[in-house]
mmCIF file with all atom_site columns, C-alpha atoms in Angstrom:
data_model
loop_
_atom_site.group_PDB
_atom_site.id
_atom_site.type_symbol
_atom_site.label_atom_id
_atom_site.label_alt_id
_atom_site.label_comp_id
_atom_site.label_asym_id
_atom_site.label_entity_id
_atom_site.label_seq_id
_atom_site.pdbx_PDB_ins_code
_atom_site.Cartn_x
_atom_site.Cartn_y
_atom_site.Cartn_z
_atom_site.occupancy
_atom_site.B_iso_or_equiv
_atom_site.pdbx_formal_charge
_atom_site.auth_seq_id
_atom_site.auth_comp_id
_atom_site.auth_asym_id
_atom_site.auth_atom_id
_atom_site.pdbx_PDB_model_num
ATOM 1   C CA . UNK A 1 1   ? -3.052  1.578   21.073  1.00 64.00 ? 933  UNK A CA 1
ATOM 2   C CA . UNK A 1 2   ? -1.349  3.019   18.153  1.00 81.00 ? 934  UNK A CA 1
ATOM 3   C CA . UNK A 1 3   ? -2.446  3.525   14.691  1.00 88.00 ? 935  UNK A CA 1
ATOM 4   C CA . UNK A 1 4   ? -1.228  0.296   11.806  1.00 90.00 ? 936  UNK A CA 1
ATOM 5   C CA . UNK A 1 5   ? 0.851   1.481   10.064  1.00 95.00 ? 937  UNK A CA 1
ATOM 6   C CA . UNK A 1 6   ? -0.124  0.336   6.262   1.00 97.00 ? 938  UNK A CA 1
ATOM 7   C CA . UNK A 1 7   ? 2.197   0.599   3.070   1.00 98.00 ? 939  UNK A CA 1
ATOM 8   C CA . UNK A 1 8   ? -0.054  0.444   0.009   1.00 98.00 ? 940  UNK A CA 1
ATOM 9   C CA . UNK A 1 9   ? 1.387   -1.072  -3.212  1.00 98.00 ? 941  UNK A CA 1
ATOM 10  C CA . UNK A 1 10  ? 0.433   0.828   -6.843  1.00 97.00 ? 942  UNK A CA 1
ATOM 11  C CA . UNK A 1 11  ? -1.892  -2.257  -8.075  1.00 97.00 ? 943  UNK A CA 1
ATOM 12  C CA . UNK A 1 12  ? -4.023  -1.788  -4.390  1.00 98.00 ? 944  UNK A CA 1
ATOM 13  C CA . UNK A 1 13  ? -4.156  1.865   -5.452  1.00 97.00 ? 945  UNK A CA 1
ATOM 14  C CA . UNK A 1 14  ? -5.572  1.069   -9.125  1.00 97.00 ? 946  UNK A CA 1
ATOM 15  C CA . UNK A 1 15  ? -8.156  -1.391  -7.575  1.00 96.00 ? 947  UNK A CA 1
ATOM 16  C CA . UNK A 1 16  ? -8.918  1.234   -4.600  1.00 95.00 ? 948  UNK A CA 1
ATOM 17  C CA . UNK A 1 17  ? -9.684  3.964   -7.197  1.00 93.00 ? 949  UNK A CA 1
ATOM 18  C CA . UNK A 1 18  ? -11.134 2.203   -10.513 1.00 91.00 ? 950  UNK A CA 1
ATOM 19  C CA . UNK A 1 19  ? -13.587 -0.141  -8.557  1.00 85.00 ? 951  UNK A CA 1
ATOM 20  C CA . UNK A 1 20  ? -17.054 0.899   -9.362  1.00 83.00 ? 952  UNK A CA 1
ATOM 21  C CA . UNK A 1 21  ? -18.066 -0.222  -5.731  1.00 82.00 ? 953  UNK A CA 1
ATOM 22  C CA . UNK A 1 22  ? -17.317 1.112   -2.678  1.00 85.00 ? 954  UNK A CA 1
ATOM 23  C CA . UNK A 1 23  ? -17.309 -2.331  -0.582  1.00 89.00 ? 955  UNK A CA 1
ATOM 24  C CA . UNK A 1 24  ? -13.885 -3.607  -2.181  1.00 93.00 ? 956  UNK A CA 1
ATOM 25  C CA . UNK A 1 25  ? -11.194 -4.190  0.337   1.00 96.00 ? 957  UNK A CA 1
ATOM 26  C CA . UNK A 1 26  ? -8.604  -2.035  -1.217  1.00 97.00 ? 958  UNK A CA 1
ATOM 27  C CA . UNK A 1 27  ? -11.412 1.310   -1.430  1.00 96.00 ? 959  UNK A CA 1
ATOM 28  C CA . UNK A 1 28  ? -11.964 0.723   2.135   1.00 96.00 ? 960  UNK A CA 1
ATOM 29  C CA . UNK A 1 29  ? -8.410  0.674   3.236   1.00 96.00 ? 961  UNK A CA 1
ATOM 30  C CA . UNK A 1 30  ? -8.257  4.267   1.429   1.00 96.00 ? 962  UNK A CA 1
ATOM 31  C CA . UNK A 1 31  ? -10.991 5.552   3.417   1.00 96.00 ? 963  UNK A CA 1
ATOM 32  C CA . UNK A 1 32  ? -9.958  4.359   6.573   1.00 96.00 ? 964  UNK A CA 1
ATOM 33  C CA . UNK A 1 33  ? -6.223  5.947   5.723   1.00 96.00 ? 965  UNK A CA 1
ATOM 34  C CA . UNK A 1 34  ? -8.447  8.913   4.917   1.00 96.00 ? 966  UNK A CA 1
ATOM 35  C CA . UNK A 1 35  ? -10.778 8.880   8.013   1.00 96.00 ? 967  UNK A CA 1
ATOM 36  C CA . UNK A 1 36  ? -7.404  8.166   9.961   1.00 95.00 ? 968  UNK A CA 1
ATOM 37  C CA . UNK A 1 37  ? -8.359  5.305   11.790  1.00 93.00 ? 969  UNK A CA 1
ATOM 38  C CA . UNK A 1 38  ? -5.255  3.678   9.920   1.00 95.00 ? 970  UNK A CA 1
ATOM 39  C CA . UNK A 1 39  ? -1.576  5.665   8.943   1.00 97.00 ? 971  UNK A CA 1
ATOM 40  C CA . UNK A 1 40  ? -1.536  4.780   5.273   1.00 97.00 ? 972  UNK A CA 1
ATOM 41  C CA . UNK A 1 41  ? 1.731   4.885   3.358   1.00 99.00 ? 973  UNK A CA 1
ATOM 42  C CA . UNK A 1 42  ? 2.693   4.827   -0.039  1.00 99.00 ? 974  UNK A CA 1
ATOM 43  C CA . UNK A 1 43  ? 5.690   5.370   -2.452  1.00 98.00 ? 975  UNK A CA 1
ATOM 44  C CA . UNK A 1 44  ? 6.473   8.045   -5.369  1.00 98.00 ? 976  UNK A CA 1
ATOM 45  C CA . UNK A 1 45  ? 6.865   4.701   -7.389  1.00 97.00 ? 977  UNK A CA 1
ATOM 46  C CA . UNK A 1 46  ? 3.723   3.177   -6.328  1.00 98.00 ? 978  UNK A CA 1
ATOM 47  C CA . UNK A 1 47  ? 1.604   6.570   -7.202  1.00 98.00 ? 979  UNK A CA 1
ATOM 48  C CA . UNK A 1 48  ? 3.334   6.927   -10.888 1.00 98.00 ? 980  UNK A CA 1
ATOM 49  C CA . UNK A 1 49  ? 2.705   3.090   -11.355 1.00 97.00 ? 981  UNK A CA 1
ATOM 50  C CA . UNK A 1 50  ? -1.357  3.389   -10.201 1.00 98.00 ? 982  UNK A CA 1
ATOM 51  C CA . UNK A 1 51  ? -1.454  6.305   -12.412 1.00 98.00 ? 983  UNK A CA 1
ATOM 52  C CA . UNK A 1 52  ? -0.195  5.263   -15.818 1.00 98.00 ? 984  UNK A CA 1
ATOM 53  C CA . UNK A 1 53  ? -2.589  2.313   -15.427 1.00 97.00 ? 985  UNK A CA 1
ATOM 54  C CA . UNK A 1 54  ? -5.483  4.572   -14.900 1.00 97.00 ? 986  UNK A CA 1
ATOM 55  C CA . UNK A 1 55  ? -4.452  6.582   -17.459 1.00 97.00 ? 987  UNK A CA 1
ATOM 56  C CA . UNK A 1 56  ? -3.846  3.500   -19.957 1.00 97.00 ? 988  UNK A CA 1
ATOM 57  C CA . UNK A 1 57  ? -7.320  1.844   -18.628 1.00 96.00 ? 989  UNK A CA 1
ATOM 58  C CA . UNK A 1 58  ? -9.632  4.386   -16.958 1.00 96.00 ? 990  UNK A CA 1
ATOM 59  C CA . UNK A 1 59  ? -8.753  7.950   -17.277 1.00 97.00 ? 991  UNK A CA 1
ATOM 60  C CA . UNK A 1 60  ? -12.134 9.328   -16.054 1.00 96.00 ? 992  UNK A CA 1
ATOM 61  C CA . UNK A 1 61  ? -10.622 8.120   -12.694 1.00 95.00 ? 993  UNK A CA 1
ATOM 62  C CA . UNK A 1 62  ? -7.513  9.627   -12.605 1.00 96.00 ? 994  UNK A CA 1
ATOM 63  C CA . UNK A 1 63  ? -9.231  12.853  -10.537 1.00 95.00 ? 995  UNK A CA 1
ATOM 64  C CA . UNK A 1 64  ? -10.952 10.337  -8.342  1.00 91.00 ? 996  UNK A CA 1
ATOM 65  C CA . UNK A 1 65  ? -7.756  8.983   -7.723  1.00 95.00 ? 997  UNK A CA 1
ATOM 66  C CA . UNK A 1 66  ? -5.293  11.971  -7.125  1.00 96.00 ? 998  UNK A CA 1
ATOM 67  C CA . UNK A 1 67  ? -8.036  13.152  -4.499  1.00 95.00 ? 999  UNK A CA 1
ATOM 68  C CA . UNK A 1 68  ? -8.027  9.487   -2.433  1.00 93.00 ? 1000 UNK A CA 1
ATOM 69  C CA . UNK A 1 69  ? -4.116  9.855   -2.469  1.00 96.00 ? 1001 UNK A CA 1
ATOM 70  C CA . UNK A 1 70  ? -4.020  13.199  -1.263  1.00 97.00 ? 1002 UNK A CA 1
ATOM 71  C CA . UNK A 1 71  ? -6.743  12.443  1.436   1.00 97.00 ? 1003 UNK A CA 1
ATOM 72  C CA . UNK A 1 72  ? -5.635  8.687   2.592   1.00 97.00 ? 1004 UNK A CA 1
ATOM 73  C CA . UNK A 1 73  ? -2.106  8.277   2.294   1.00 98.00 ? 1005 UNK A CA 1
ATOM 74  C CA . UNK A 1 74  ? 1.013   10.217  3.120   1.00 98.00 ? 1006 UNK A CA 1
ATOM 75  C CA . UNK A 1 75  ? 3.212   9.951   -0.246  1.00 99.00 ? 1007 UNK A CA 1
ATOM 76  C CA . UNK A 1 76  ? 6.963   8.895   1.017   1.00 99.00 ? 1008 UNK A CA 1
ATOM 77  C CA . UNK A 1 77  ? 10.016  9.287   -1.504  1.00 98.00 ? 1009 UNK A CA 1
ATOM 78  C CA . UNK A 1 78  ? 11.524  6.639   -3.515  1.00 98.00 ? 1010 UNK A CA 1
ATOM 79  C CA . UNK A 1 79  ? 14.182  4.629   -1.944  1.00 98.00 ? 1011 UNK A CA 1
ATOM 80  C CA . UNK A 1 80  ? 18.210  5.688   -2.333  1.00 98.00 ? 1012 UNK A CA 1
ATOM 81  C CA . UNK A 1 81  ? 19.948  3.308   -4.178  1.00 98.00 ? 1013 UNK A CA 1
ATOM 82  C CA . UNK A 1 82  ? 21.864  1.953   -1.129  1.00 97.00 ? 1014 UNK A CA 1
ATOM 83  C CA . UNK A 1 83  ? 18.620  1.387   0.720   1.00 97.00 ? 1015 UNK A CA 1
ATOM 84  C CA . UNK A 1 84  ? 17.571  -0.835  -2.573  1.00 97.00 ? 1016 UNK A CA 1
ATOM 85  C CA . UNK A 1 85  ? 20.874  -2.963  -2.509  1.00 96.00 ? 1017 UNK A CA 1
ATOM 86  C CA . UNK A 1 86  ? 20.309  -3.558  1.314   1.00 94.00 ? 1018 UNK A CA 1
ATOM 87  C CA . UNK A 1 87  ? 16.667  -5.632  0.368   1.00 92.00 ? 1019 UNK A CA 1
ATOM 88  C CA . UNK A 1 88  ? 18.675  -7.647  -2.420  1.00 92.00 ? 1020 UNK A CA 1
ATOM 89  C CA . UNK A 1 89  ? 17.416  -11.334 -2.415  1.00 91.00 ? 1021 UNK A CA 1
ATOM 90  C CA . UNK A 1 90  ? 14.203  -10.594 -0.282  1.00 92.00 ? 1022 UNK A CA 1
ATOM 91  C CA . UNK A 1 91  ? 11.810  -9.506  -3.709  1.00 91.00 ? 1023 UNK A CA 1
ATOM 92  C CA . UNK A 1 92  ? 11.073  -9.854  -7.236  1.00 93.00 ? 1024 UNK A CA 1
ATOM 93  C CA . UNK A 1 93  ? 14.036  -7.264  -8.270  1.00 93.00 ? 1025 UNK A CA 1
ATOM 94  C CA . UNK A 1 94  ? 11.707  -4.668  -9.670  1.00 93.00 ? 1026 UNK A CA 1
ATOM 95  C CA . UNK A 1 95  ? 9.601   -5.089  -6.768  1.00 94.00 ? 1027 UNK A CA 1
ATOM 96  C CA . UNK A 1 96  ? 12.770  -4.160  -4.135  1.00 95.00 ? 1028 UNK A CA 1
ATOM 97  C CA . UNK A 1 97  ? 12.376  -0.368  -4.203  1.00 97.00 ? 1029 UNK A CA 1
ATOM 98  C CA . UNK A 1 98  ? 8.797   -0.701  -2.923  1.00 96.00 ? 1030 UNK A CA 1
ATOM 99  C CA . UNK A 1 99  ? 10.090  -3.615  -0.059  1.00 95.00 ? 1031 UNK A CA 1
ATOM 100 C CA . UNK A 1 100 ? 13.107  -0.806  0.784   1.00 96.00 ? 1032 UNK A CA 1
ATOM 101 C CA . UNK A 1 101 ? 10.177  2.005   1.078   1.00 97.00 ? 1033 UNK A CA 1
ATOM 102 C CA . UNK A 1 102 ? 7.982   -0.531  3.248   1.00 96.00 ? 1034 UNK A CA 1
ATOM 103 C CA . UNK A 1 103 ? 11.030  -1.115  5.780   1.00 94.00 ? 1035 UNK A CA 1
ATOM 104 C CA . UNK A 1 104 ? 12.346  2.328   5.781   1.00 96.00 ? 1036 UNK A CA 1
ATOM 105 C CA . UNK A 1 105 ? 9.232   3.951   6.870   1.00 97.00 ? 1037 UNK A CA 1
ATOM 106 C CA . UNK A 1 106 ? 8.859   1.097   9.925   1.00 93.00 ? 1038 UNK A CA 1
ATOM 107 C CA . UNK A 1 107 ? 5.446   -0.040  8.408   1.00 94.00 ? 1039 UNK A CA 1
ATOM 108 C CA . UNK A 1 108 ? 4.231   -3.445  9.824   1.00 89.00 ? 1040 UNK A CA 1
ATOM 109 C CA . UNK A 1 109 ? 1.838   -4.459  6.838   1.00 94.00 ? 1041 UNK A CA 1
ATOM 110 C CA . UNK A 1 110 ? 2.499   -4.067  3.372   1.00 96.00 ? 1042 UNK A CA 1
ATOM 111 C CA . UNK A 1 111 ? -0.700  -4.547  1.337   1.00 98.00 ? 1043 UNK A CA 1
ATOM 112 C CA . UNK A 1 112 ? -0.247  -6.113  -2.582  1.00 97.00 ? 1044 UNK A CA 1
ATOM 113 C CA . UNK A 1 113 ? -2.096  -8.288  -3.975  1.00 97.00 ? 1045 UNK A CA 1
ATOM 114 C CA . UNK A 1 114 ? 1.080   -9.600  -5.181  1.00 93.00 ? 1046 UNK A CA 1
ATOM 115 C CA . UNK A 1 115 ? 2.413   -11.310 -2.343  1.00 91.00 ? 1047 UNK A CA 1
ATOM 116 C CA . UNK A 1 116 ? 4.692   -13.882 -3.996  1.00 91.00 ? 1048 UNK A CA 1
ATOM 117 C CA . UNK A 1 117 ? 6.880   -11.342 -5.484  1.00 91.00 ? 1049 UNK A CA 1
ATOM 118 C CA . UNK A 1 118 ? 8.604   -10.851 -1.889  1.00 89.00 ? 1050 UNK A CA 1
ATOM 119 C CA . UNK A 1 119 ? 9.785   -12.769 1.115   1.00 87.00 ? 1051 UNK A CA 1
ATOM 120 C CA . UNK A 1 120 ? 11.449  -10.022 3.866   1.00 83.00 ? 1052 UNK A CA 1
ATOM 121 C CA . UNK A 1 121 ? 14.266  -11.393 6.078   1.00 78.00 ? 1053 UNK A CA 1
ATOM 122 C CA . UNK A 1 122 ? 12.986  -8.954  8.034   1.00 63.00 ? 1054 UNK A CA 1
ATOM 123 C CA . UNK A 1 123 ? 10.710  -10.427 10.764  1.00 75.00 ? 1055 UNK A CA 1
ATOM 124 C CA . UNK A 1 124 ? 8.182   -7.182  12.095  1.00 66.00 ? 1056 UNK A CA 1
ATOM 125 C CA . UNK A 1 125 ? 6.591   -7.137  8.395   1.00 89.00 ? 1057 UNK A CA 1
ATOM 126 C CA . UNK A 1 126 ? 3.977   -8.917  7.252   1.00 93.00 ? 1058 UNK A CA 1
ATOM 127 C CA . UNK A 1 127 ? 2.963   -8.852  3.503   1.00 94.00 ? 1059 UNK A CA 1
ATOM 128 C CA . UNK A 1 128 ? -1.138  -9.123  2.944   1.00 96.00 ? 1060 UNK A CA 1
ATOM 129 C CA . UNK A 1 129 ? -3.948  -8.732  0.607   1.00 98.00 ? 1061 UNK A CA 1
ATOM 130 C CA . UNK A 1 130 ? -6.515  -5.882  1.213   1.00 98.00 ? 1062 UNK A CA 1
ATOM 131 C CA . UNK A 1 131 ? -8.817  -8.493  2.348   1.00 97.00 ? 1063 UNK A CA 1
ATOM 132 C CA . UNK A 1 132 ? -6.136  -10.331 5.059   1.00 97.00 ? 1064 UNK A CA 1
ATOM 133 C CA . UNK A 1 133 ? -5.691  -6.484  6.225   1.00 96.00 ? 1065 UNK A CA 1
ATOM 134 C CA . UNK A 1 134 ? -9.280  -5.651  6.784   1.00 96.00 ? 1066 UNK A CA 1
ATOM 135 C CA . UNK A 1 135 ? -9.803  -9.395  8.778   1.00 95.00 ? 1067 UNK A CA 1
ATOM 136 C CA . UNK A 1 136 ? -6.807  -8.361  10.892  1.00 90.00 ? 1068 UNK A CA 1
ATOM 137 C CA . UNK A 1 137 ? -8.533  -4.986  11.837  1.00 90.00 ? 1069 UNK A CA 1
ATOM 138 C CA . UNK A 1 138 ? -11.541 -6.607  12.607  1.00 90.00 ? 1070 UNK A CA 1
ATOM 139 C CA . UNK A 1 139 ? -10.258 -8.899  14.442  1.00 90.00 ? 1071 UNK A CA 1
ATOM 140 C CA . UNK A 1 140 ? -8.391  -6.278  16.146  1.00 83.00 ? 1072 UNK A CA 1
ATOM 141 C CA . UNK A 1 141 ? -11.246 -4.402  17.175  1.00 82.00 ? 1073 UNK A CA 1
ATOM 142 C CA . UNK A 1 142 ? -13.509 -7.027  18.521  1.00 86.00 ? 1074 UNK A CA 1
ATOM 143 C CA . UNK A 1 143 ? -10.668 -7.995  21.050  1.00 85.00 ? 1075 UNK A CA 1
ATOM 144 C CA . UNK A 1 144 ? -11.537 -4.300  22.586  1.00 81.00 ? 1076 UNK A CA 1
#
């Protein structure tokens, strides 16, 4: 069986790092990127966004933070422009560089807790909360 592939969006990154518990859905999808029992993705984009919120909201966490990344996920680069145009109509505009990331790197979750802001055409993707993600998973695993 191979490893999910997961693309983690900037505001599952903030709530990953600046939760003061350890129990939250989105810290526990970091640690299982970072214990490798999951291939977590994420964007340039998505690791400048999580950042200047830290740094607006929490800064204390910004170390905290920059370590998770480095241990959980594998950092992709930003989208071309072309790549961009080819998602047109299937997000929230600003949102389409993170879709064209998700589909580029052949992910088959993208985790946001903003899943209104896009609508794929593309049918291998699904688009889920941290929460919906770890249910799948479990699910997953008691089927073994």
């Amino acid at each position: 069986m191979s490893k999910l592939r997961v693309f983690v969006d900037a505001d599952v990154l903030f709530a990953g790092s600046a939760s003061p518990s350890t129990q939250g859905a989105s810290h526990i999808l970091l640690v299982m990127g970072e214990l490798t029992l999951i291939e977590g993705l994420t964007s340039e984009q998505a690791v400048i966004e999580a950042e200047r919120a830290l740094e607006a909201k929490l800064p204390a966490k910004l170390p905290e933070f920059r370590l998770l990344v480095s241990r959980a996920l594998r950092v992709v680069p930003d989208p071309t422009p072309m790549e961009v145009r080819a998602c047109a109509g299937q997000a929230d505009p600003k949102d389409l560089p993170l879709l064209a990331a998700v589909l580029r790197e052949g992910c088959s979750c993208f985790v946001t807790f903003n899943t209104r802001h896009y609508f794929p055409a593309h049918g291998a993707i699904k688009i889920l909360r941290p929460g919906d993600v770890i249910l799948t998973i479990r699910q997953t695993l008691s089927q073994l």
